[in-house]
Each structure stands twice: as C-alpha cells, then as structure tokens.
Amino acid sequence: MNGDPGARRPNILWISTHDINPDLGAYAGVWPGADAARTPNLDRLAAEGVRFDQAFATTPVCAPSRSALMTGCHPISIGTHNMRTKAVPPPEVRLLSEYFRMAGYYATNNWFTDLQVHLPGTAFDECSDTAHWRGRPDVETPFFAVFHGMATHEAQLYLADAEFDRITAGLPEAHRHDPASVPVPPYHLDTPEFRKAWARYHDLVSVMDAWAGGLLRQLDDDGLADDTIVVFWSDHGAGLPRMKRAATEAGLRVPMIVRWPARLAGGQVRTDVVHLADLGPTMLTLAGLPVPEHVQFSPLFDGEGRPVEQGEYAFGGRDRMDEQQDSSRTVRDERYRLIRHRHPDRSPLQYQHFADRFPTWRALRTAVNGEARQRAAGLVPDVMTPVQRRATGPGKPELEHTRGNDHLGAGVAARNHPQ
C-alpha cells in the first residue's frame, strides 16, 4: 500500500458539517433558496475548485452516511445501515484513514467518530477535539485531516434563546434571518415553530461558513493551500422533518466542493450524478494510492485530476432509525428520483424519541391530532394541506417518483397509496 516512497503526496483536508442541503451562495440557481445564508468562505472555495451540483449521500442520517464515506462501501453491504449500531464489517474493510496512515500520512480526526463501527486503534494518529495537521511530526509529512463542524446539527435549531444568541454572537445583524419572512417549504407547516427553525437554520449555515473560513485561513497561514486537496461536504440533508431520516431529495442531496490548485482548475462545475462516498476512492486516486478491490464507489478524477465519468445512477435508502422500524430504497438519475417504500403501511412520521423532543415535530403531531378531532366531529379536515398530509399520514405509497430537483414534494406521483 505504500506506493512510490519518493513521490511527494498531496495533503488532504476534509471540512465536514452536519445536516445541510446545498444551501450555500455558490449553489444559487441550482438549489431553491441556496442564497438565503451568507457563505463567502465556501463560495470562494467553490470558485477556486470544483462544485458538484448533484451529489447524494447514501443515507439520510449521519452515522450510516459517514460509514459509507469512510469505508467506501454501501451501508447495506457491510451491516452499517441501521442507525445506532456497532457493525462488524467483513475483514477486508478498513477505514479510509488507515490506508493513508499505511502510506505515511499523519491522519487526524477532530473529533466526531459516529461511524457505526468500533473505532480501531489504527484509525488515526490523533482523534480528539484538539487534533490538527499542525501536530504532525515534521512539515514534510503529508496529512489527512478531518474536521467535523456541529454548528448546523439539527439540535442547534432548537437551543434555548440565550444559548443560540451565544453561538451566533459573531453573526452580523444584517446576516440574520427574520422568521416572519423566511421561506417555508410546502410540506412544512407555516407556523411559528417552523419559521423559527428555518430562520435559525440559515443563520447557522453562516456560522458554519465562518468556522470553515477559519480552517482555510490556517491552511493559507501555513503556506499549504497549493499542496492540499480541500473537500467540503455535508453528511446528508437538513435536520428537519421529511428531510433528515427520509429517503427524499431533501434528505439525500448535499453540497460537495473539491479544491486542489496544483491539479484541478478552479471554477469547474460537475453536473453528473455522484455519490458523496465517491470521495474515498477519489482521495486515494489523487494521492497516487491504489483503491482496494472491495470498494464499491468510484473515483471522481483520475490521477492527473481529469474528470472521470460516473455511472448513471446514485443509490440510497434508509432503514431503522433508532426505534423507527422502516425501510426504503431510492435511485436517482440526472432527471428523476424513484423511491420504493418496503413498508407502505407505516407512517412516514413514526415516533422518534430523539426528534420528537423538537418543536417542529411536536407541531406536526398537534396538526395530525387536530385533523383527527375534526374527522371525529364529522368535519372536513383543514389543518394541513394534501402535501403535508402525505408527509404525516398513517401510510405512504409503495412507489414514489418525482422530478429530481423537486425537493419541495409538490410533484409526487404515487402508486398503491394506502387509503
């Protein structure tokens, strides 16, 4: 696995966040409402690198998605598909960082390790909240450094006001969002709970952008920008109902940006359908290292940085989410998404202890209960719209197919919808 010991290998910096769609200014015109938040640092990164417009996670929740990214294998093939488990993958499966360490890289992780497997001792040189490429033994040692930002995690949307004010203290007033005017997608209720969550979501995307900008400045200060492959990505879609945990466009569509001034021309836009987990074999290929035979995803570039044509489809799905027992599979091409629900008799809004604490989930429960009371009184239910009922009903279609970019859910065609 060591390759050519005399070759100078590129450094690699991964900047990852939780729970966002392509809601960066760089995606304006590509993703609805992408320019709502101010994201100058990541917009600049996209202008200097390659922006992927149709990148998809394998799973709409963090740990299974990250397991795919770090192993190069679909979660369903190595047992990491159920959220909250400690799988034992086949013996040939290693974490990506292990391959880099065997090739002489200094590998760090700051600090998130929710990968669905027991973290082997060989995974990183340092794994802590202080892990940093600056800890490597000397400046000639290449590094693979991973930073996981928590600013946009769904739980942050619902912090107490004083705590939210604290973590957004550096955000200029002009960059804050007014709940009264923030757009709300049609599958969400137009209520104070959802408006506040959406306003905070865009505020936190800007906070995350400032954090990412700090890492990029450190790279510049160290004189490493030209020799370092920088990748920005999110693990899955936004942390709101019918998005996170749902095998929908909004659950799986993610931002993904790759910059390497030494080899990749800036300002490129890739519109082909790709998997987020393609990043693993891509990094190995760009570093001149072999991709193990068992890896199921594909390099996005060849060793010279030339684009590699991908397959026609991106595959994904969801399985158990903590106590939610459900399973769906989905496939996406450049134009359409098809979803097959394996349990159409189960509600898309099953109880989920972690998420049901949040005001948006409680607001949906209240609306469902309100319509039940209307029916009991012999009234026509009018608390929700048809799109909202579809997201909260007692069952769901066996099949759903939509236009690929229709994350708003207004154009769903269904078959075998439970009555």
PDB file of C-alpha atoms in Angstrom, residues 120-411:
ATOM      1  CA  PRO A 120      -9.925   0.686  15.547  1.00  0.00           C
ATOM      2  CA  GLY A 121      -6.785   1.892  17.227  1.00  0.00           C
ATOM      3  CA  THR A 122      -5.156   2.125  13.814  1.00  0.00           C
ATOM      4  CA  ALA A 123      -7.692   4.665  12.505  1.00  0.00           C
ATOM      5  CA  PHE A 124      -5.921   7.935  13.371  1.00  0.00           C
ATOM      6  CA  ASP A 125      -2.686   9.299  14.729  1.00  0.00           C
ATOM      7  CA  GLU A 126      -4.772  11.662  16.811  1.00  0.00           C
ATOM      8  CA  CYS A 127      -8.526  11.693  17.398  1.00  0.00           C
ATOM      9  CA  SER A 128      -9.601  14.464  19.782  1.00  0.00           C
ATOM     10  CA  ASP A 129     -11.072  17.949  19.868  1.00  0.00           C
ATOM     11  CA  THR A 130      -7.531  19.325  19.513  1.00  0.00           C
ATOM     12  CA  ALA A 131      -6.439  17.072  16.626  1.00  0.00           C
ATOM     13  CA  HIS A 132      -4.870  19.155  13.864  1.00  0.00           C
ATOM     14  CA  TRP A 133      -2.482  18.788  10.940  1.00  0.00           C
ATOM     15  CA  ARG A 134      -0.081  21.030  12.888  1.00  0.00           C
ATOM     16  CA  GLY A 135       0.564  18.099  15.216  1.00  0.00           C
ATOM     17  CA  ARG A 136       2.379  16.066  12.553  1.00  0.00           C
ATOM     18  CA  PRO A 137       5.980  15.089  13.311  1.00  0.00           C
ATOM     19  CA  ASP A 138       7.531  17.381  10.685  1.00  0.00           C
ATOM     20  CA  VAL A 139       6.467  19.689   7.867  1.00  0.00           C
ATOM     21  CA  GLU A 140       7.403  17.131   5.213  1.00  0.00           C
ATOM     22  CA  THR A 141       4.865  14.578   6.477  1.00  0.00           C
ATOM     23  CA  PRO A 142       1.677  14.646   4.384  1.00  0.00           C
ATOM     24  CA  PHE A 143      -1.559  14.754   6.330  1.00  0.00           C
ATOM     25  CA  PHE A 144      -5.152  13.581   6.073  1.00  0.00           C
ATOM     26  CA  ALA A 145      -7.031  15.849   8.482  1.00  0.00           C
ATOM     27  CA  VAL A 146     -10.781  15.648   9.080  1.00  0.00           C
ATOM     28  CA  PHE A 147     -12.756  18.366  10.866  1.00  0.00           C
ATOM     29  CA  HIS A 148     -16.442  17.882  11.716  1.00  0.00           C
ATOM     30  CA  GLY A 149     -18.441  21.027  12.434  1.00  0.00           C
ATOM     31  CA  MET A 150     -21.516  20.746  14.658  1.00  0.00           C
ATOM     32  CA  ALA A 151     -22.921  24.263  14.137  1.00  0.00           C
ATOM     33  CA  THR A 152     -25.650  23.118  11.741  1.00  0.00           C
ATOM     34  CA  HIS A 153     -26.700  19.919  13.525  1.00  0.00           C
ATOM     35  CA  GLU A 154     -30.484  19.702  13.926  1.00  0.00           C
ATOM     36  CA  ALA A 155     -30.279  20.021  17.715  1.00  0.00           C
ATOM     37  CA  GLN A 156     -28.788  23.505  17.300  1.00  0.00           C
ATOM     38  CA  LEU A 157     -32.017  24.719  15.699  1.00  0.00           C
ATOM     39  CA  TYR A 158     -33.841  24.294  18.985  1.00  0.00           C
ATOM     40  CA  LEU A 159     -31.420  25.687  21.547  1.00  0.00           C
ATOM     41  CA  ALA A 160     -32.671  27.985  24.278  1.00  0.00           C
ATOM     42  CA  ASP A 161     -32.657  31.583  23.044  1.00  0.00           C
ATOM     43  CA  ALA A 162     -29.744  32.619  25.273  1.00  0.00           C
ATOM     44  CA  GLU A 163     -27.568  29.734  24.065  1.00  0.00           C
ATOM     45  CA  PHE A 164     -28.474  30.364  20.432  1.00  0.00           C
ATOM     46  CA  ASP A 165     -27.571  34.038  20.879  1.00  0.00           C
ATOM     47  CA  ARG A 166     -24.227  32.981  22.323  1.00  0.00           C
ATOM     48  CA  ILE A 167     -23.207  30.698  19.459  1.00  0.00           C
ATOM     49  CA  THR A 168     -24.342  33.241  16.837  1.00  0.00           C
ATOM     50  CA  ALA A 169     -22.822  36.258  18.608  1.00  0.00           C
ATOM     51  CA  GLY A 170     -20.370  36.875  15.762  1.00  0.00           C
ATOM     52  CA  LEU A 171     -23.075  36.939  13.096  1.00  0.00           C
ATOM     53  CA  PRO A 172     -23.750  40.479  11.812  1.00  0.00           C
ATOM     54  CA  GLU A 173     -27.306  41.656  12.267  1.00  0.00           C
ATOM     55  CA  ALA A 174     -27.665  42.087   8.515  1.00  0.00           C
ATOM     56  CA  HIS A 175     -26.931  38.369   8.058  1.00  0.00           C
ATOM     57  CA  ARG A 176     -29.636  37.187  10.446  1.00  0.00           C
ATOM     58  CA  HIS A 177     -32.973  35.896   9.216  1.00  0.00           C
ATOM     59  CA  ASP A 178     -36.399  37.120  10.254  1.00  0.00           C
ATOM     60  CA  PRO A 179     -38.752  34.211  10.999  1.00  0.00           C
ATOM     61  CA  ALA A 180     -41.644  36.293   9.678  1.00  0.00           C
ATOM     62  CA  SER A 181     -40.208  36.428   6.168  1.00  0.00           C
ATOM     63  CA  VAL A 182     -38.166  33.228   5.831  1.00  0.00           C
ATOM     64  CA  PRO A 183     -39.461  30.809   3.156  1.00  0.00           C
ATOM     65  CA  VAL A 184     -41.023  27.578   4.434  1.00  0.00           C
ATOM     66  CA  PRO A 185     -41.353  24.560   2.076  1.00  0.00           C
ATOM     67  CA  PRO A 186     -44.911  23.373   1.403  1.00  0.00           C
ATOM     68  CA  TYR A 187     -44.527  20.069   3.258  1.00  0.00           C
ATOM     69  CA  HIS A 188     -43.857  22.014   6.475  1.00  0.00           C
ATOM     70  CA  LEU A 189     -46.487  23.881   8.458  1.00  0.00           C
ATOM     71  CA  ASP A 190     -46.456  27.652   8.211  1.00  0.00           C
ATOM     72  CA  THR A 191     -46.276  28.032  11.987  1.00  0.00           C
ATOM     73  CA  PRO A 192     -44.007  29.932  14.401  1.00  0.00           C
ATOM     74  CA  GLU A 193     -42.159  26.693  15.231  1.00  0.00           C
ATOM     75  CA  PHE A 194     -41.187  26.019  11.630  1.00  0.00           C
ATOM     76  CA  ARG A 195     -40.452  29.649  10.826  1.00  0.00           C
ATOM     77  CA  LYS A 196     -38.105  29.953  13.782  1.00  0.00           C
ATOM     78  CA  ALA A 197     -36.338  26.708  12.866  1.00  0.00           C
ATOM     79  CA  TRP A 198     -35.846  27.765   9.252  1.00  0.00           C
ATOM     80  CA  ALA A 199     -34.553  31.212  10.221  1.00  0.00           C
ATOM     81  CA  ARG A 200     -32.093  29.622  12.621  1.00  0.00           C
ATOM     82  CA  TYR A 201     -31.027  27.073  10.005  1.00  0.00           C
ATOM     83  CA  HIS A 202     -29.871  29.820   7.638  1.00  0.00           C
ATOM     84  CA  ASP A 203     -28.191  31.716  10.488  1.00  0.00           C
ATOM     85  CA  LEU A 204     -26.270  28.595  11.484  1.00  0.00           C
ATOM     86  CA  VAL A 205     -25.150  27.924   7.916  1.00  0.00           C
ATOM     87  CA  SER A 206     -23.444  31.338   8.060  1.00  0.00           C
ATOM     88  CA  VAL A 207     -21.881  30.476  11.437  1.00  0.00           C
ATOM     89  CA  MET A 208     -20.591  27.225   9.946  1.00  0.00           C
ATOM     90  CA  ASP A 209     -19.168  29.114   6.952  1.00  0.00           C
ATOM     91  CA  ALA A 210     -17.168  31.348   9.293  1.00  0.00           C
ATOM     92  CA  TRP A 211     -15.778  28.256  11.065  1.00  0.00           C
ATOM     93  CA  ALA A 212     -14.790  26.716   7.726  1.00  0.00           C
ATOM     94  CA  GLY A 213     -13.181  30.014   6.740  1.00  0.00           C
ATOM     95  CA  GLY A 214     -11.017  29.848   9.854  1.00  0.00           C
ATOM     96  CA  LEU A 215      -9.639  26.464   8.844  1.00  0.00           C
ATOM     97  CA  LEU A 216      -8.942  27.697   5.322  1.00  0.00           C
ATOM     98  CA  ARG A 217      -7.081  30.723   6.703  1.00  0.00           C
ATOM     99  CA  GLN A 218      -4.940  28.445   8.882  1.00  0.00           C
ATOM    100  CA  LEU A 219      -4.073  26.464   5.768  1.00  0.00           C
ATOM    101  CA  ASP A 220      -3.086  29.706   4.000  1.00  0.00           C
ATOM    102  CA  ASP A 221      -1.089  30.883   7.012  1.00  0.00           C
ATOM    103  CA  ASP A 222       0.884  27.627   6.922  1.00  0.00           C
ATOM    104  CA  GLY A 223       1.605  28.048   3.214  1.00  0.00           C
ATOM    105  CA  LEU A 224      -0.155  24.772   2.407  1.00  0.00           C
ATOM    106  CA  ALA A 225      -3.081  25.795   0.218  1.00  0.00           C
ATOM    107  CA  ASP A 226      -1.483  24.851  -3.115  1.00  0.00           C
ATOM    108  CA  ASP A 227      -0.361  21.411  -1.902  1.00  0.00           C
ATOM    109  CA  THR A 228      -3.601  20.456  -0.152  1.00  0.00           C
ATOM    110  CA  ILE A 229      -6.769  18.859  -1.507  1.00  0.00           C
ATOM    111  CA  VAL A 230      -9.591  20.588   0.367  1.00  0.00           C
ATOM    112  CA  VAL A 231     -13.019  18.957   0.398  1.00  0.00           C
ATOM    113  CA  PHE A 232     -16.197  20.411   1.881  1.00  0.00           C
ATOM    114  CA  TRP A 233     -19.247  18.200   2.366  1.00  0.00           C
ATOM    115  CA  SER A 234     -22.351  17.604   4.455  1.00  0.00           C
ATOM    116  CA  ASP A 235     -23.358  14.143   5.632  1.00  0.00           C
ATOM    117  CA  HIS A 236     -26.997  14.430   4.394  1.00  0.00           C
ATOM    118  CA  GLY A 237     -29.858  16.904   4.082  1.00  0.00           C
ATOM    119  CA  ALA A 238     -31.273  19.452   6.516  1.00  0.00           C
ATOM    120  CA  GLY A 239     -32.271  18.389  10.033  1.00  0.00           C
ATOM    121  CA  LEU A 240     -35.986  18.990   9.687  1.00  0.00           C
ATOM    122  CA  PRO A 241     -38.976  16.654   9.230  1.00  0.00           C
ATOM    123  CA  ARG A 242     -39.229  14.913   5.832  1.00  0.00           C
ATOM    124  CA  MET A 243     -35.615  15.847   5.201  1.00  0.00           C
ATOM    125  CA  LYS A 244     -33.191  14.196   7.627  1.00  0.00           C
ATOM    126  CA  ARG A 245     -34.123  10.498   8.089  1.00  0.00           C
ATOM    127  CA  ALA A 246     -36.204  10.477   4.879  1.00  0.00           C
ATOM    128  CA  ALA A 247     -35.068   8.903   1.599  1.00  0.00           C
ATOM    129  CA  THR A 248     -36.141  12.013  -0.319  1.00  0.00           C
ATOM    130  CA  GLU A 249     -34.312  14.551  -2.450  1.00  0.00           C
ATOM    131  CA  ALA A 250     -34.131  16.882   0.557  1.00  0.00           C
ATOM    132  CA  GLY A 251     -32.870  14.044   2.739  1.00  0.00           C
ATOM    133  CA  LEU A 252     -30.031  12.978   0.439  1.00  0.00           C
ATOM    134  CA  ARG A 253     -28.897  15.969  -1.669  1.00  0.00           C
ATOM    135  CA  VAL A 254     -25.709  17.529  -0.273  1.00  0.00           C
ATOM    136  CA  PRO A 255     -23.155  20.215  -1.101  1.00  0.00           C
ATOM    137  CA  MET A 256     -19.753  18.923  -2.175  1.00  0.00           C
ATOM    138  CA  ILE A 257     -16.745  21.009  -3.216  1.00  0.00           C
ATOM    139  CA  VAL A 258     -13.190  19.864  -4.054  1.00  0.00           C
ATOM    140  CA  ARG A 259     -10.251  22.264  -4.430  1.00  0.00           C
ATOM    141  CA  TRP A 260      -6.671  21.417  -5.340  1.00  0.00           C
ATOM    142  CA  PRO A 261      -4.868  24.321  -7.051  1.00  0.00           C
ATOM    143  CA  ALA A 262      -1.935  22.128  -8.063  1.00  0.00           C
ATOM    144  CA  ARG A 263      -4.044  19.810 -10.195  1.00  0.00           C
ATOM    145  CA  LEU A 264      -7.690  20.964 -10.550  1.00  0.00           C
ATOM    146  CA  ALA A 265      -8.629  24.076 -12.494  1.00  0.00           C
ATOM    147  CA  GLY A 266     -10.861  26.373 -10.472  1.00  0.00           C
ATOM    148  CA  GLY A 267     -14.405  27.359 -11.380  1.00  0.00           C
ATOM    149  CA  GLN A 268     -15.428  23.918 -12.621  1.00  0.00           C
ATOM    150  CA  VAL A 269     -18.994  22.669 -12.219  1.00  0.00           C
ATOM    151  CA  ARG A 270     -19.844  18.972 -12.345  1.00  0.00           C
ATOM    152  CA  THR A 271     -23.494  18.205 -13.080  1.00  0.00           C
ATOM    153  CA  ASP A 272     -23.190  14.424 -13.279  1.00  0.00           C
ATOM    154  CA  VAL A 273     -24.858  12.338 -10.584  1.00  0.00           C
ATOM    155  CA  VAL A 274     -22.312  11.297  -7.958  1.00  0.00           C
ATOM    156  CA  HIS A 275     -22.225   9.700  -4.519  1.00  0.00           C
ATOM    157  CA  LEU A 276     -20.812  11.508  -1.521  1.00  0.00           C
ATOM    158  CA  ALA A 277     -18.991   8.233  -0.773  1.00  0.00           C
ATOM    159  CA  ASP A 278     -17.105   8.560  -4.072  1.00  0.00           C
ATOM    160  CA  LEU A 279     -14.795  10.870  -2.115  1.00  0.00           C
ATOM    161  CA  GLY A 280     -12.914   7.955  -0.539  1.00  0.00           C
ATOM    162  CA  PRO A 281     -11.610   6.354  -3.745  1.00  0.00           C
ATOM    163  CA  THR A 282     -11.170   9.850  -5.191  1.00  0.00           C
ATOM    164  CA  MET A 283      -8.728  10.831  -2.445  1.00  0.00           C
ATOM    165  CA  LEU A 284      -6.760   7.603  -2.824  1.00  0.00           C
ATOM    166  CA  THR A 285      -6.533   8.083  -6.588  1.00  0.00           C
ATOM    167  CA  LEU A 286      -5.430  11.719  -6.376  1.00  0.00           C
ATOM    168  CA  ALA A 287      -2.810  10.722  -3.795  1.00  0.00           C
ATOM    169  CA  GLY A 288      -1.453   8.042  -6.134  1.00  0.00           C
ATOM    170  CA  LEU A 289      -2.612   5.164  -3.927  1.00  0.00           C
ATOM    171  CA  PRO A 290      -4.459   2.065  -5.106  1.00  0.00           C
ATOM    172  CA  VAL A 291      -8.183   1.700  -4.497  1.00  0.00           C
ATOM    173  CA  PRO A 292      -8.899  -1.626  -2.734  1.00  0.00           C
ATOM    174  CA  GLU A 293     -10.870  -4.135  -4.797  1.00  0.00           C
ATOM    175  CA  HIS A 294     -13.747  -4.346  -2.325  1.00  0.00           C
ATOM    176  CA  VAL A 295     -14.511  -0.592  -2.526  1.00  0.00           C
ATOM    177  CA  GLN A 296     -17.907  -0.067  -4.164  1.00  0.00           C
ATOM    178  CA  PHE A 297     -17.668   3.611  -5.140  1.00  0.00           C
ATOM    179  CA  SER A 298     -15.749   5.295  -7.954  1.00  0.00           C
ATOM    180  CA  PRO A 299     -13.029   7.964  -8.238  1.00  0.00           C
ATOM    181  CA  LEU A 300     -14.336  11.303  -9.492  1.00  0.00           C
ATOM    182  CA  PHE A 301     -10.958  12.166 -11.059  1.00  0.00           C
ATOM    183  CA  ASP A 302      -8.037  10.207 -12.423  1.00  0.00           C
ATOM    184  CA  GLY A 303      -4.541  10.580 -11.010  1.00  0.00           C
ATOM    185  CA  GLU A 304      -3.917  13.672 -13.123  1.00  0.00           C
ATOM    186  CA  GLY A 305      -7.060  15.416 -11.949  1.00  0.00           C
ATOM    187  CA  ARG A 306      -9.075  14.796 -15.093  1.00  0.00           C
ATOM    188  CA  PRO A 307     -12.808  14.167 -14.550  1.00  0.00           C
ATOM    189  CA  VAL A 308     -13.856  10.519 -14.597  1.00  0.00           C
ATOM    190  CA  GLU A 309     -17.312   9.848 -15.969  1.00  0.00           C
ATOM    191  CA  GLN A 310     -19.582   8.348 -13.352  1.00  0.00           C
ATOM    192  CA  GLY A 311     -22.380   5.827 -13.613  1.00  0.00           C
ATOM    193  CA  GLU A 312     -25.902   6.865 -14.495  1.00  0.00           C
ATOM    194  CA  TYR A 313     -27.419   6.417 -11.034  1.00  0.00           C
ATOM    195  CA  ALA A 314     -26.971   7.325  -7.384  1.00  0.00           C
ATOM    196  CA  PHE A 315     -28.391   4.799  -4.947  1.00  0.00           C
ATOM    197  CA  GLY A 316     -29.588   5.376  -1.413  1.00  0.00           C
ATOM    198  CA  GLY A 317     -32.040   4.350   1.236  1.00  0.00           C
ATOM    199  CA  ARG A 318     -32.983   4.312   4.867  1.00  0.00           C
ATOM    200  CA  ASP A 319     -33.521   1.591   7.408  1.00  0.00           C
ATOM    201  CA  ARG A 320     -34.096   1.570  11.149  1.00  0.00           C
ATOM    202  CA  MET A 321     -33.654   4.981  12.747  1.00  0.00           C
ATOM    203  CA  ASP A 322     -33.220   4.258  16.434  1.00  0.00           C
ATOM    204  CA  GLU A 323     -36.654   2.837  17.327  1.00  0.00           C
ATOM    205  CA  GLN A 324     -38.282   3.719  13.979  1.00  0.00           C
ATOM    206  CA  GLN A 325     -38.685   0.409  12.158  1.00  0.00           C
ATOM    207  CA  ASP A 326     -38.896   1.230   8.460  1.00  0.00           C
ATOM    208  CA  SER A 327     -37.038   0.677   5.204  1.00  0.00           C
ATOM    209  CA  SER A 328     -36.937   2.488   1.864  1.00  0.00           C
ATOM    210  CA  ARG A 329     -34.738   2.307  -1.219  1.00  0.00           C
ATOM    211  CA  THR A 330     -34.199   5.048  -3.769  1.00  0.00           C
ATOM    212  CA  VAL A 331     -32.381   5.630  -7.029  1.00  0.00           C
ATOM    213  CA  ARG A 332     -31.658   8.935  -8.733  1.00  0.00           C
ATOM    214  CA  ASP A 333     -30.568   9.722 -12.285  1.00  0.00           C
ATOM    215  CA  GLU A 334     -29.981  13.188 -13.751  1.00  0.00           C
ATOM    216  CA  ARG A 335     -33.717  13.859 -14.091  1.00  0.00           C
ATOM    217  CA  TYR A 336     -35.796  11.697 -11.753  1.00  0.00           C
ATOM    218  CA  ARG A 337     -35.920  10.073  -8.335  1.00  0.00           C
ATOM    219  CA  LEU A 338     -37.695   6.772  -7.644  1.00  0.00           C
ATOM    220  CA  ILE A 339     -38.404   5.684  -4.057  1.00  0.00           C
ATOM    221  CA  ARG A 340     -39.666   2.256  -3.053  1.00  0.00           C
ATOM    222  CA  HIS A 341     -41.088   2.006   0.449  1.00  0.00           C
ATOM    223  CA  ARG A 342     -40.846  -1.539   1.760  1.00  0.00           C
ATOM    224  CA  HIS A 343     -43.466  -0.889   4.463  1.00  0.00           C
ATOM    225  CA  PRO A 344     -46.166   1.294   2.894  1.00  0.00           C
ATOM    226  CA  ASP A 345     -48.458   0.573   5.841  1.00  0.00           C
ATOM    227  CA  ARG A 346     -46.156   2.516   8.201  1.00  0.00           C
ATOM    228  CA  SER A 347     -46.352   6.265   8.702  1.00  0.00           C
ATOM    229  CA  PRO A 348     -43.529   8.420   7.314  1.00  0.00           C
ATOM    230  CA  LEU A 349     -43.701  10.242  10.666  1.00  0.00           C
ATOM    231  CA  GLN A 350     -43.269   7.396  13.104  1.00  0.00           C
ATOM    232  CA  TYR A 351     -42.439   8.341  16.698  1.00  0.00           C
ATOM    233  CA  GLN A 352     -38.724   9.001  17.160  1.00  0.00           C
ATOM    234  CA  HIS A 353     -37.666   9.749  20.713  1.00  0.00           C
ATOM    235  CA  PHE A 354     -34.731  11.997  19.801  1.00  0.00           C
ATOM    236  CA  ALA A 355     -36.560  14.106  17.212  1.00  0.00           C
ATOM    237  CA  ASP A 356     -39.942  14.178  18.905  1.00  0.00           C
ATOM    238  CA  ARG A 357     -38.487  16.494  21.541  1.00  0.00           C
ATOM    239  CA  PHE A 358     -38.230  19.245  18.949  1.00  0.00           C
ATOM    240  CA  PRO A 359     -40.939  21.922  18.462  1.00  0.00           C
ATOM    241  CA  THR A 360     -41.332  21.249  14.725  1.00  0.00           C
ATOM    242  CA  TRP A 361     -42.056  17.567  15.283  1.00  0.00           C
ATOM    243  CA  ARG A 362     -44.473  18.421  18.092  1.00  0.00           C
ATOM    244  CA  ALA A 363     -46.231  20.928  15.829  1.00  0.00           C
ATOM    245  CA  LEU A 364     -46.786  18.211  13.237  1.00  0.00           C
ATOM    246  CA  ARG A 365     -48.152  15.841  15.890  1.00  0.00           C
ATOM    247  CA  THR A 366     -50.549  18.561  17.020  1.00  0.00           C
ATOM    248  CA  ALA A 367     -51.732  19.127  13.461  1.00  0.00           C
ATOM    249  CA  VAL A 368     -52.337  15.402  12.895  1.00  0.00           C
ATOM    250  CA  ASN A 369     -54.296  15.244  16.140  1.00  0.00           C
ATOM    251  CA  GLY A 370     -56.282  18.329  15.148  1.00  0.00           C
ATOM    252  CA  GLU A 371     -57.413  16.717  11.921  1.00  0.00           C
ATOM    253  CA  ALA A 372     -58.322  13.516  13.766  1.00  0.00           C
ATOM    254  CA  ARG A 373     -60.578  15.536  16.054  1.00  0.00           C
ATOM    255  CA  GLN A 374     -62.147  17.250  13.048  1.00  0.00           C
ATOM    256  CA  ARG A 375     -62.979  13.879  11.499  1.00  0.00           C
ATOM    257  CA  ALA A 376     -64.418  12.689  14.800  1.00  0.00           C
ATOM    258  CA  ALA A 377     -66.719  15.711  14.787  1.00  0.00           C
ATOM    259  CA  GLY A 378     -67.840  14.999  11.228  1.00  0.00           C
ATOM    260  CA  LEU A 379     -65.919  17.941   9.801  1.00  0.00           C
ATOM    261  CA  VAL A 380     -63.742  18.125   6.703  1.00  0.00           C
ATOM    262  CA  PRO A 381     -60.095  18.250   7.887  1.00  0.00           C
ATOM    263  CA  ASP A 382     -58.419  21.530   7.005  1.00  0.00           C
ATOM    264  CA  VAL A 383     -55.496  21.895   9.410  1.00  0.00           C
ATOM    265  CA  MET A 384     -52.997  20.615   6.826  1.00  0.00           C
ATOM    266  CA  THR A 385     -52.585  20.679   3.066  1.00  0.00           C
ATOM    267  CA  PRO A 386     -52.524  17.489   0.959  1.00  0.00           C
ATOM    268  CA  VAL A 387     -48.726  17.689   0.714  1.00  0.00           C
ATOM    269  CA  GLN A 388     -48.426  17.961   4.498  1.00  0.00           C
ATOM    270  CA  ARG A 389     -50.820  15.040   4.998  1.00  0.00           C
ATOM    271  CA  ARG A 390     -48.682  12.952   2.687  1.00  0.00           C
ATOM    272  CA  ALA A 391     -45.676  13.640   4.936  1.00  0.00           C
ATOM    273  CA  THR A 392     -47.539  12.780   8.138  1.00  0.00           C
ATOM    274  CA  GLY A 393     -50.193  10.201   7.184  1.00  0.00           C
ATOM    275  CA  PRO A 394     -50.719   6.706   8.567  1.00  0.00           C
ATOM    276  CA  GLY A 395     -49.095   5.157   5.491  1.00  0.00           C
ATOM    277  CA  LYS A 396     -47.272   6.030   2.316  1.00  0.00           C
ATOM    278  CA  PRO A 397     -47.129   4.926  -1.321  1.00  0.00           C
ATOM    279  CA  GLU A 398     -45.318   1.770  -2.257  1.00  0.00           C
ATOM    280  CA  LEU A 399     -43.630   3.773  -5.012  1.00  0.00           C
ATOM    281  CA  GLU A 400     -42.940   7.471  -5.365  1.00  0.00           C
ATOM    282  CA  HIS A 401     -41.369   9.126  -8.356  1.00  0.00           C
ATOM    283  CA  THR A 402     -40.543  12.789  -8.695  1.00  0.00           C
ATOM    284  CA  ARG A 403     -38.559  15.128 -10.860  1.00  0.00           C
ATOM    285  CA  GLY A 404     -35.063  15.032  -9.484  1.00  0.00           C
ATOM    286  CA  ASN A 405     -34.914  18.696  -8.485  1.00  0.00           C
ATOM    287  CA  ASP A 406     -38.402  18.748  -6.980  1.00  0.00           C
ATOM    288  CA  HIS A 407     -37.316  18.615  -3.356  1.00  0.00           C
ATOM    289  CA  LEU A 408     -40.451  20.576  -2.418  1.00  0.00           C
ATOM    290  CA  GLY A 409     -42.522  17.450  -2.961  1.00  0.00           C
ATOM    291  CA  ALA A 410     -45.236  19.128  -4.985  1.00  0.00           C
ATOM    292  CA  GLY A 411     -44.869  16.865  -7.998  1.00  0.00           C
TER     293      GLY A 411
END
